[in-house]
Short mmCIF file of N, CA and C in Angstrom, two decimals:
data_model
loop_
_atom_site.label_atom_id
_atom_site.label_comp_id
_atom_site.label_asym_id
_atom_site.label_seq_id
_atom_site.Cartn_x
_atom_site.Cartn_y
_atom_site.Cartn_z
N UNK T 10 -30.39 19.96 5.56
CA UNK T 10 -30.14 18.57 5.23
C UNK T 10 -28.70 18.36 4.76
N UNK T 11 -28.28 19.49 4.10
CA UNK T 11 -26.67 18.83 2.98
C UNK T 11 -26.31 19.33 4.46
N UNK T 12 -26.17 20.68 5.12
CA UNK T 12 -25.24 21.00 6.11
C UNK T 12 -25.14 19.82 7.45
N UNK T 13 -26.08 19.36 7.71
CA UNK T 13 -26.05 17.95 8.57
C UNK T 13 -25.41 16.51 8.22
N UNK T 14 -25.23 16.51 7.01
CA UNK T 14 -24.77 15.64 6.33
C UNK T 14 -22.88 15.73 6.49
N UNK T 15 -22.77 17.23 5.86
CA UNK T 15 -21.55 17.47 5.93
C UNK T 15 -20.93 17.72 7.32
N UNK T 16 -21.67 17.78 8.37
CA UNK T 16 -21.61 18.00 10.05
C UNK T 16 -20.85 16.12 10.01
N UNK T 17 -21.80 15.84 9.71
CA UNK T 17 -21.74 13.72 10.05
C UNK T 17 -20.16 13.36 10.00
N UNK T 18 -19.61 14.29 8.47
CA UNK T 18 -18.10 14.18 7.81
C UNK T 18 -17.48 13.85 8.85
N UNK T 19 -17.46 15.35 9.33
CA UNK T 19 -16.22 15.95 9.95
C UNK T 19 -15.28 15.56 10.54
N UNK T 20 -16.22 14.45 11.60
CA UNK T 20 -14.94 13.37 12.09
C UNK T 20 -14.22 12.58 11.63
N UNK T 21 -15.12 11.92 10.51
CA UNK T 21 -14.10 10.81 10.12
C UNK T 21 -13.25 11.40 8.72
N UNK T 22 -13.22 12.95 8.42
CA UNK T 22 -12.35 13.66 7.37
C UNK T 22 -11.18 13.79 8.93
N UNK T 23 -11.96 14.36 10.13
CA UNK T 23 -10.50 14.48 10.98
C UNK T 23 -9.44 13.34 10.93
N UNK T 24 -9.73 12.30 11.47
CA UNK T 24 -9.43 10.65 11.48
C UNK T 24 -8.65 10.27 10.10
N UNK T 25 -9.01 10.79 9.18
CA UNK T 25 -8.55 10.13 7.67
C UNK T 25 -6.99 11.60 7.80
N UNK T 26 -7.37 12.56 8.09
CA UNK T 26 -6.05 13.39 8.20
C UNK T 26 -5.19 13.18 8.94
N UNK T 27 -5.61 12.78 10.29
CA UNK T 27 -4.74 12.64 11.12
C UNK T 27 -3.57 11.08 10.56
N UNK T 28 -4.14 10.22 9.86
CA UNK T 28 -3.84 8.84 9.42
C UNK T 28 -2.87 9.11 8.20
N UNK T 29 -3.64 10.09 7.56
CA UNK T 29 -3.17 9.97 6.16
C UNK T 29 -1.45 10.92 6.42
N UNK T 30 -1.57 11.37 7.17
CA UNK T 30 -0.51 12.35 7.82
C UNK T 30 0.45 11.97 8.09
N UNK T 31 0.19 10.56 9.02
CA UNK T 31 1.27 9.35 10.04
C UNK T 31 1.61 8.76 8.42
N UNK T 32 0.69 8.09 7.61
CA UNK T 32 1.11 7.55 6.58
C UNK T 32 1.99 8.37 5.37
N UNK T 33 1.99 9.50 4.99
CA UNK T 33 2.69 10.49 4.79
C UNK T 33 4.27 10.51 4.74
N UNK T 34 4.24 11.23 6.24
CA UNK T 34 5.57 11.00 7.26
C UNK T 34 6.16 9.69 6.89
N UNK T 35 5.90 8.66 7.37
CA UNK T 35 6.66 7.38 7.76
C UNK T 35 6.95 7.00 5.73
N UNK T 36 6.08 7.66 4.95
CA UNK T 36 6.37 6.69 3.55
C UNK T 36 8.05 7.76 2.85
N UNK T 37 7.67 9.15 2.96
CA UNK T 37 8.95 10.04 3.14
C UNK T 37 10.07 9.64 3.68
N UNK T 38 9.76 9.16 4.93
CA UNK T 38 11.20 8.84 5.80
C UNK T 38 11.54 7.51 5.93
N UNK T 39 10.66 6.87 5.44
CA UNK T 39 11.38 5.15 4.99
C UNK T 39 11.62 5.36 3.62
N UNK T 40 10.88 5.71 2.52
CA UNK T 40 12.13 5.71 1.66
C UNK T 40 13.42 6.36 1.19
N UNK T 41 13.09 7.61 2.18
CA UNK T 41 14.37 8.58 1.98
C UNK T 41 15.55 7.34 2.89
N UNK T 42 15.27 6.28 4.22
CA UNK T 42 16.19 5.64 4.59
C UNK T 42 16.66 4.64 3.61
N UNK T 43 15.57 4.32 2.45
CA UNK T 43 15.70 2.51 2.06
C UNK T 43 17.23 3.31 1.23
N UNK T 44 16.98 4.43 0.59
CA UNK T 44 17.58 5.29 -0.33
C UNK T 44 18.68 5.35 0.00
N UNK T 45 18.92 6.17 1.19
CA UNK T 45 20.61 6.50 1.66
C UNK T 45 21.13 5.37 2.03
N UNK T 46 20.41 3.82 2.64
CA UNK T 46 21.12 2.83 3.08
C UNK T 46 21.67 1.94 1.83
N UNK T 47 21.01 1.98 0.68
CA UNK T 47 21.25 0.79 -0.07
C UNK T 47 21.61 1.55 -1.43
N UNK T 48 22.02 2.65 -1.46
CA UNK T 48 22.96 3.56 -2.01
C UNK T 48 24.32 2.58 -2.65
N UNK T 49 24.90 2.32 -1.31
CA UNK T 49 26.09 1.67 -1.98
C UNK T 49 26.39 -0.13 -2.50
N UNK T 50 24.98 -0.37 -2.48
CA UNK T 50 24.86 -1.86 -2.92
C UNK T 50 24.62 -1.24 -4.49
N UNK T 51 24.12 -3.02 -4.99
CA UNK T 51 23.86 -3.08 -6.32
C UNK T 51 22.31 -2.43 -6.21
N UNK T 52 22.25 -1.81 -7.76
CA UNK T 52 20.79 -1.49 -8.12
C UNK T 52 19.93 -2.07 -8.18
N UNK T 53 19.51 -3.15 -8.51
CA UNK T 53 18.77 -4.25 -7.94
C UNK T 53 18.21 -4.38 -6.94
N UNK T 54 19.08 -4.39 -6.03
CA UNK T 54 18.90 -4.57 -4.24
C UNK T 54 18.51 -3.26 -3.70
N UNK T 55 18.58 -2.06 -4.81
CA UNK T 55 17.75 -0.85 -4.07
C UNK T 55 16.72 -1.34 -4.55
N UNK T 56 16.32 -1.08 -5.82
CA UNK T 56 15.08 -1.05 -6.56
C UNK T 56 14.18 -2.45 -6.06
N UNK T 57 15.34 -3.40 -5.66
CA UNK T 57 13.86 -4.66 -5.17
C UNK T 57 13.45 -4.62 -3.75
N UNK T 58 14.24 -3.53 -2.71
CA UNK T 58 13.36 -2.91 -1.42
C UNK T 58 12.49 -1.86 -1.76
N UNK T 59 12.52 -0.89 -2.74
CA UNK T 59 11.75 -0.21 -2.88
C UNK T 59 10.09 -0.48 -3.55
N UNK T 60 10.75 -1.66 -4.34
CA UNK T 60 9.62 -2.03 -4.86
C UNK T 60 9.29 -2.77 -4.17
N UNK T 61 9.12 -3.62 -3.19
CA UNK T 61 8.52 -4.13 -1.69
C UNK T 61 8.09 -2.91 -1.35
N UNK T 62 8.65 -1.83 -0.80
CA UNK T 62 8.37 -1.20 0.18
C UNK T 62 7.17 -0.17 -0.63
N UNK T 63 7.25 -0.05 -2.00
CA UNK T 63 6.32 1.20 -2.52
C UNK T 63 4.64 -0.04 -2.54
N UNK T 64 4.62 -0.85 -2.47
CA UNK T 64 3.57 -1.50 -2.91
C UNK T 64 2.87 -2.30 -1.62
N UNK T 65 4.02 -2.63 -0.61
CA UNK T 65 3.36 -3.26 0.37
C UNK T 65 3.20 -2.15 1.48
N UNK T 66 3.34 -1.23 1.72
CA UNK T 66 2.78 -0.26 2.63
C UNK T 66 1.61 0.24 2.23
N UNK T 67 1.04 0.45 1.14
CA UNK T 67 -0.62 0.02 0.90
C UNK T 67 -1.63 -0.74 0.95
N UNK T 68 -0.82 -2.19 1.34
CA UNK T 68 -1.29 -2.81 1.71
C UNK T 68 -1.47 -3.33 3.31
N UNK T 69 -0.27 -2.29 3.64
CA UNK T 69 -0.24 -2.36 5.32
C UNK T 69 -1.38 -1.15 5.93
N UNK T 70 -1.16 -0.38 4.95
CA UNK T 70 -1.93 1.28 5.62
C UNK T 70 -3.73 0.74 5.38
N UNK T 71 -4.12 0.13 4.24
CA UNK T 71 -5.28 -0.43 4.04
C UNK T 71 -5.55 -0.92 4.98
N UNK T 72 -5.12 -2.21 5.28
CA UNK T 72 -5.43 -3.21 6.81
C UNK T 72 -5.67 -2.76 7.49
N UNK T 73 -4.74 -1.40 8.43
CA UNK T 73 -5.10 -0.94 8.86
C UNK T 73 -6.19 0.41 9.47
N UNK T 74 -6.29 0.86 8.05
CA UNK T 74 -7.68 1.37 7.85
C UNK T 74 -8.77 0.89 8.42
N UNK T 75 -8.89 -0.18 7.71
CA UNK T 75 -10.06 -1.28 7.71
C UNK T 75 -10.50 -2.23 9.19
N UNK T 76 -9.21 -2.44 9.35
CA UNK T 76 -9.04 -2.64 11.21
C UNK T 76 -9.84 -1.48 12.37
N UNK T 77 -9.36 -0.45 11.95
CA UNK T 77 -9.35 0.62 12.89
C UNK T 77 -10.95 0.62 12.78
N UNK T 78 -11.33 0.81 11.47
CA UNK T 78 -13.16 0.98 10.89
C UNK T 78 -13.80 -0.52 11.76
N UNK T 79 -13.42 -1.39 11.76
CA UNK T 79 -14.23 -2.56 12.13
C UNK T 79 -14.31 -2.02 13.56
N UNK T 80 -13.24 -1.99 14.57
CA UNK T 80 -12.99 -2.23 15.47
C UNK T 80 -13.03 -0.28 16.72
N UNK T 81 -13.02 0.75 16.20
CA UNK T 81 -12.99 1.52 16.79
C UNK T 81 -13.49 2.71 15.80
N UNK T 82 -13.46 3.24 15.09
CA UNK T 82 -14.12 4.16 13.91
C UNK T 82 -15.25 4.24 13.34
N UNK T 83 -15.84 3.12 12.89
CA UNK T 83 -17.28 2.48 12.80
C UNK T 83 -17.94 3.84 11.66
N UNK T 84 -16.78 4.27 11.12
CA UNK T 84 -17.65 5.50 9.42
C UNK T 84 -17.06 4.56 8.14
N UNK T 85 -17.85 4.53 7.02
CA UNK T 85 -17.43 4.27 6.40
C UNK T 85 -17.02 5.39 5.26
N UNK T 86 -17.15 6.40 5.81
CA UNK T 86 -16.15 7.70 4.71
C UNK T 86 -15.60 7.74 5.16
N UNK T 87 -14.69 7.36 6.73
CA UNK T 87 -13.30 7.10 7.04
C UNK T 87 -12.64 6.51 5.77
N UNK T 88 -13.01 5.16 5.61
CA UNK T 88 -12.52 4.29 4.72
C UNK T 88 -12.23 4.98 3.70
N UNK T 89 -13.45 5.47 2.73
CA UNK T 89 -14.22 5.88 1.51
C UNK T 89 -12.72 6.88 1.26
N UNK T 90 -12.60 8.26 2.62
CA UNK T 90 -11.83 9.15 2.17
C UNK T 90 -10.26 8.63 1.99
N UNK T 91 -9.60 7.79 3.28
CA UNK T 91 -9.02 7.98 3.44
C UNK T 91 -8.20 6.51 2.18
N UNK T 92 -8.85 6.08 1.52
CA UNK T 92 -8.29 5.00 0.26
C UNK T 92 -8.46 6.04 -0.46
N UNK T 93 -9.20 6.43 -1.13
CA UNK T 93 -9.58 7.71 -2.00
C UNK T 93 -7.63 8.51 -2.49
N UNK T 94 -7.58 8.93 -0.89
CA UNK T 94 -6.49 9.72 -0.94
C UNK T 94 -5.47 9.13 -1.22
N UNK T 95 -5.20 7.87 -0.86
CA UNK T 95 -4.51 6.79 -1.31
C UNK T 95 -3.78 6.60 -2.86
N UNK T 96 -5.30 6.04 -2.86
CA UNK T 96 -5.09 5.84 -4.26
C UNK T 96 -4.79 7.56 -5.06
N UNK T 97 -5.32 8.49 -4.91
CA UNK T 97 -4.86 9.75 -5.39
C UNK T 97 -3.38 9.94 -5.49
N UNK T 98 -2.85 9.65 -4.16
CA UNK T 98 -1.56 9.71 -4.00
C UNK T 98 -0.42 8.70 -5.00
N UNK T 99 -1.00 7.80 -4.93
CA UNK T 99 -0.68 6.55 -6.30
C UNK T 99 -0.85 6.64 -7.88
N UNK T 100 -1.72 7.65 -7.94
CA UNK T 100 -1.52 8.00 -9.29
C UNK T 100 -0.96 9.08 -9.62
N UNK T 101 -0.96 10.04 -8.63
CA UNK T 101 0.02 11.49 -8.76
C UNK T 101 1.29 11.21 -8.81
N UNK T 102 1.64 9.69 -8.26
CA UNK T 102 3.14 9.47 -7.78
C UNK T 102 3.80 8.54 -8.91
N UNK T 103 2.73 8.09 -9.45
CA UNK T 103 3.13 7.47 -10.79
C UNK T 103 4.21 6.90 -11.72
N UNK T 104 4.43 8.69 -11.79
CA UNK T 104 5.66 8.81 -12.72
C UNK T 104 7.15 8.12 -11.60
N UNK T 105 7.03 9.04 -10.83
CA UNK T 105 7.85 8.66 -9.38
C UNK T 105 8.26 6.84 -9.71
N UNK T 106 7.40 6.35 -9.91
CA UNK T 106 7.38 5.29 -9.22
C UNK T 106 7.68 4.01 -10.78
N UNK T 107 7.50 4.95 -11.85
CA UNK T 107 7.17 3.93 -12.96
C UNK T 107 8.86 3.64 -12.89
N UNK T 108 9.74 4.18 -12.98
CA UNK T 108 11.01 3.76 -13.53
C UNK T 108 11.54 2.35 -12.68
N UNK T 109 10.82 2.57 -11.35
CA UNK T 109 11.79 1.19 -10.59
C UNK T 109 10.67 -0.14 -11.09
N UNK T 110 9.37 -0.01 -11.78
CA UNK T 110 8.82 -0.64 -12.38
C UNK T 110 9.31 -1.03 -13.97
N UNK T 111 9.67 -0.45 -14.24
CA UNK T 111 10.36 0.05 -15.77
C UNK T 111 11.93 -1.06 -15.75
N UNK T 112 12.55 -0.49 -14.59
CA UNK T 112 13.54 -1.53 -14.59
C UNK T 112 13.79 -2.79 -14.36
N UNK T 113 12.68 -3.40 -13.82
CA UNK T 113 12.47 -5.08 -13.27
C UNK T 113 11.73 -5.11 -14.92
N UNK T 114 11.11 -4.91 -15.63
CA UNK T 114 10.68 -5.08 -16.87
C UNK T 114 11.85 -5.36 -17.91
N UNK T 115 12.66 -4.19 -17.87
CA UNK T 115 13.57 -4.62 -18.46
C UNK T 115 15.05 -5.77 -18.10
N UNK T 116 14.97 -5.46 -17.21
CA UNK T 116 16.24 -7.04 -16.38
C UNK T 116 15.71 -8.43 -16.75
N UNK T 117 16.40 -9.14 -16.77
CA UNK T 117 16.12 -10.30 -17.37
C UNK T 117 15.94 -11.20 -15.97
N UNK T 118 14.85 -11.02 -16.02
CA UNK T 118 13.53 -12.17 -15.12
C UNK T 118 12.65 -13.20 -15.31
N UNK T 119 12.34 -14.24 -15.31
CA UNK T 119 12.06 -15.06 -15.70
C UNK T 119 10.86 -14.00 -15.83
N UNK T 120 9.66 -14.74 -16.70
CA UNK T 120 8.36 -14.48 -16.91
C UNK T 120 7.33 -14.87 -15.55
N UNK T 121 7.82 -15.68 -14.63
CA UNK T 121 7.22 -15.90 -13.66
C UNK T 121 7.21 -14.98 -12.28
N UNK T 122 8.89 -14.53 -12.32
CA UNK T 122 9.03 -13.49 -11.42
C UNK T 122 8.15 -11.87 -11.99
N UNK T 123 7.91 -11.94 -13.27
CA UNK T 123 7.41 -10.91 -13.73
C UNK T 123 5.61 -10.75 -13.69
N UNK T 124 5.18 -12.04 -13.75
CA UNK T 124 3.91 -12.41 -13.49
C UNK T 124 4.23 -11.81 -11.99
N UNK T 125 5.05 -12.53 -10.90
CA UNK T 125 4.35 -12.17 -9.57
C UNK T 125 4.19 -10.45 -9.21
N UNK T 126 5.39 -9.92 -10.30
CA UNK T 126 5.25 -8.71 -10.06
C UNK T 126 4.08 -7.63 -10.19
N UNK T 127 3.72 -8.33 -11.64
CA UNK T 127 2.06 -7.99 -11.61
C UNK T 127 0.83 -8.23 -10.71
N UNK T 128 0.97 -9.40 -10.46
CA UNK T 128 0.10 -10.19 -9.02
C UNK T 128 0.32 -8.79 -8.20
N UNK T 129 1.63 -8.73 -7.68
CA UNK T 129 1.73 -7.52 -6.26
C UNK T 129 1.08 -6.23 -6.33
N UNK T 130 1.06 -6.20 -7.57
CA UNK T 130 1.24 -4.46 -8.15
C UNK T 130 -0.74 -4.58 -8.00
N UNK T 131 -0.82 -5.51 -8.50
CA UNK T 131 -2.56 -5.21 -8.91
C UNK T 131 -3.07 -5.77 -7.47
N UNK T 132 -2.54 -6.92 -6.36
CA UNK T 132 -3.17 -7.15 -5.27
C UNK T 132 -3.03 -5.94 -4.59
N UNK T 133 -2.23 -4.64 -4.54
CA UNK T 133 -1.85 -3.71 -4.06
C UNK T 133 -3.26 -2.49 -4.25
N UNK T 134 -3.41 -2.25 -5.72
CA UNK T 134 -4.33 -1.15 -6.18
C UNK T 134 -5.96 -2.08 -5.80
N UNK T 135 -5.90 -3.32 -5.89
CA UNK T 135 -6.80 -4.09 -6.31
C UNK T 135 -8.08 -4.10 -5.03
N UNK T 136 -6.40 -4.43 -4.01
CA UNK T 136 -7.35 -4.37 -2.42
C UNK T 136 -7.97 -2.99 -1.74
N UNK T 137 -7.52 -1.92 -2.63
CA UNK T 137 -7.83 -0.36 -2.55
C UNK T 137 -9.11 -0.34 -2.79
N UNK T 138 -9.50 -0.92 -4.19
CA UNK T 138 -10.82 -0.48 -4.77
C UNK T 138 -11.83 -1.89 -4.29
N UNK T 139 -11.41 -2.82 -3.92
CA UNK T 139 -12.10 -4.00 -2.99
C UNK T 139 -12.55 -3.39 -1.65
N UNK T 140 -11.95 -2.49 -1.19
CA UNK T 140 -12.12 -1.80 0.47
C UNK T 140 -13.20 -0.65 0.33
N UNK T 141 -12.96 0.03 -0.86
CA UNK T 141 -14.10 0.78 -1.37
C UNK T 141 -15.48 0.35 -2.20
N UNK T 142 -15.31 -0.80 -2.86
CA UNK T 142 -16.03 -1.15 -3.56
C UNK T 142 -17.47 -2.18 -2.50
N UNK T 143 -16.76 -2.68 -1.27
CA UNK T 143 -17.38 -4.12 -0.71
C UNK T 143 -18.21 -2.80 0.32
N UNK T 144 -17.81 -1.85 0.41
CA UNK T 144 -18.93 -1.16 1.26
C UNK T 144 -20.05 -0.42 0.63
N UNK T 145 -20.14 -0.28 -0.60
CA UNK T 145 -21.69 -0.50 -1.07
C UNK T 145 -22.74 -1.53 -0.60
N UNK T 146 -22.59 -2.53 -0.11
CA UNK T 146 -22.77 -4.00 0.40
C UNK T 146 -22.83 -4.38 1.51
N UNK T 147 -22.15 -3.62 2.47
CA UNK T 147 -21.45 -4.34 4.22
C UNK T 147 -21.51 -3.02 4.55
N UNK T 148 -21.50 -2.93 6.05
CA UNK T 148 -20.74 -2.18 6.42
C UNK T 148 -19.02 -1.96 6.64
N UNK T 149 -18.96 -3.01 6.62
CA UNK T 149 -17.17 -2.86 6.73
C UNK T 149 -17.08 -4.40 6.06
N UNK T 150 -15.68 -4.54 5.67
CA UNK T 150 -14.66 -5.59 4.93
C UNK T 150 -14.66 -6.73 6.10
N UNK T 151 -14.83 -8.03 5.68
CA UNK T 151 -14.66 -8.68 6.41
C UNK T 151 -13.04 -9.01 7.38
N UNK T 152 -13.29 -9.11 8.83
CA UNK T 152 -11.50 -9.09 8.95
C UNK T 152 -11.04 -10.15 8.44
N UNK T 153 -11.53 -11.28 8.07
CA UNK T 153 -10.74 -12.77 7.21
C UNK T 153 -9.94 -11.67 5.69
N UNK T 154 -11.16 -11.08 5.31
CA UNK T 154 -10.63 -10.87 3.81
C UNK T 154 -9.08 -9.76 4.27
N UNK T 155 -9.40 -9.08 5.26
CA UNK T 155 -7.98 -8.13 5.86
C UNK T 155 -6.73 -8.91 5.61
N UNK T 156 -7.29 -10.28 6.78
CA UNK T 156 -6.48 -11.15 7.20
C UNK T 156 -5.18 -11.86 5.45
N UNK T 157 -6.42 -11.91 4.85
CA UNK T 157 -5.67 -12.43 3.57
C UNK T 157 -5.01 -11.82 2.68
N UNK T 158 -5.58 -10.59 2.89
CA UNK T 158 -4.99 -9.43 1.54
C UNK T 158 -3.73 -9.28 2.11
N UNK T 159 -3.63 -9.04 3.48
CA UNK T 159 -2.37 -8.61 4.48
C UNK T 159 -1.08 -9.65 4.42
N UNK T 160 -1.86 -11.29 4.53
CA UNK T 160 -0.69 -12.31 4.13
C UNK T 160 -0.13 -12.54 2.94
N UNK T 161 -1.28 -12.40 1.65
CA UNK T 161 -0.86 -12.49 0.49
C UNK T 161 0.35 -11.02 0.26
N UNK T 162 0.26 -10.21 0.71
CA UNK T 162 1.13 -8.71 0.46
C UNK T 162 2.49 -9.40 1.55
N UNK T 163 2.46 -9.52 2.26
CA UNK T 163 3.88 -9.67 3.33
C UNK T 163 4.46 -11.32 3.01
N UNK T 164 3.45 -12.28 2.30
CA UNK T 164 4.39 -13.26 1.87
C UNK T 164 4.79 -13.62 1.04
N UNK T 165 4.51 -11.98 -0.41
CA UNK T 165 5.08 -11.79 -1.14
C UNK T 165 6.62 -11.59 -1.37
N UNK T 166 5.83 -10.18 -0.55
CA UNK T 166 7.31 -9.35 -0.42
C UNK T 166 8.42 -10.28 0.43
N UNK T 167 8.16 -10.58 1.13
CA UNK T 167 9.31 -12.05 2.00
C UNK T 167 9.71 -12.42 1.13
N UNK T 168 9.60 -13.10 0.06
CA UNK T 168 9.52 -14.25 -1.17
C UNK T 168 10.73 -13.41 -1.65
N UNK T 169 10.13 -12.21 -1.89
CA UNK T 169 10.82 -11.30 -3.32
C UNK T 169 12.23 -10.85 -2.52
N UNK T 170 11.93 -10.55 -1.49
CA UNK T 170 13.27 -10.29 -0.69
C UNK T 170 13.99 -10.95 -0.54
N UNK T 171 13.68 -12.19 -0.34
CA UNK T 171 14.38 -13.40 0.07
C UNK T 171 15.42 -13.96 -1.09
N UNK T 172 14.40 -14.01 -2.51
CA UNK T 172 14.89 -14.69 -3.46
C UNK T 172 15.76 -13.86 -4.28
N UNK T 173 15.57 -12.23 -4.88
CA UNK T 173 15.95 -11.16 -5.39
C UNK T 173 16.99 -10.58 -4.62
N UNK T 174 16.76 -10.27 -3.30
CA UNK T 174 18.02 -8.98 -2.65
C UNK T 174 18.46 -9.62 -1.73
N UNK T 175 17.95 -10.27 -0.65
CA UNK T 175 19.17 -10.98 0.30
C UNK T 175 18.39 -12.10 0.65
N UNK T 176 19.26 -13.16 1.24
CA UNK T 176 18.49 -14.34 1.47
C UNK T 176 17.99 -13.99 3.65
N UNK T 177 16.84 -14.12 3.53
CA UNK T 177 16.25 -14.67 4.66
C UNK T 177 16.40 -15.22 5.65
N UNK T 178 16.33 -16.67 5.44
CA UNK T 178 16.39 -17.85 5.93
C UNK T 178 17.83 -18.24 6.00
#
């Protein structure tokens, strides 16, 4: 019984490696680029791509989790493992990550830009444990709720980019 169970895994532990792998790679080598490119600007303008970029690629890699599960994967310990690792990776990285948090705290930001920063930070971890949490319930996340977590994260970060490090529009 447990060995059939753990047979069931196997694929979707393959699937969550092979993903978590691509996601890996690409988070290494985009920020090792955001790093060497914006090197010679102001600190600010590193720290406010990075902080886009550390918070909304969890929210891109989720979507697409959750996409792939609706639409071609159909396990939900795909999901289960591969947020799991996620979020693992988010709290091991923590420290990593607290100082460019640490420094928008301390810069003088309105209280509103600091509210949204919280908004991002927690729609970020929030939609992690929503993707894990709504499949006790469903089989998979609705794609509307994808649809929204995905706009609310990218028309953030637009916002923050736009208004903080370079203008946009």
């Amino acid at each position: 019984m447990i060995f059939q169970s753990i047979i069931k895994l196997i694929p979707s532990l393959l699937y969550s490696i092979a993903f978590l792998a691509l996601f890996y790679w690409q988070f290494i080598f985009v920020y090792n680029f955001i790093i060497h490119n914006f090197t010679e600007s102001k600190l600010f303008v590193l720290f406010g791509y990075l902080f886009v970029y550390i918070f909304l690629i969890p929210i891109i890699a989720i979507s697409i989790i959750n996409l792939l599960n609706i639409y071609f994967i159909k396990m939900r310990s795909f999901v289960i493992i591969s947020v799991v690792t996620l979020l693992v990776f988010y709290i091991l990285s923590f420290d990593d990550f607290y100082h460019i948090i640490n420094y928008f705290i301390k810069f003088p930001l309105s209280s509103i830009a600091i509210m949204g920063m919280i908004f991002f930070i927690i729609l970020s971890l929030g939609y992690a444990l929503y993707s894990i949490g709504i499949l006790f319930f469903r089989d998979n996340i609705p794609v509307s709720h994808v649809l929204i977590f995905l706009f609310l994260g990218v028309f953030y970060s637009v916002g923050f980019i736009h208004y903080y490090c370079m203008p946009l529009f």
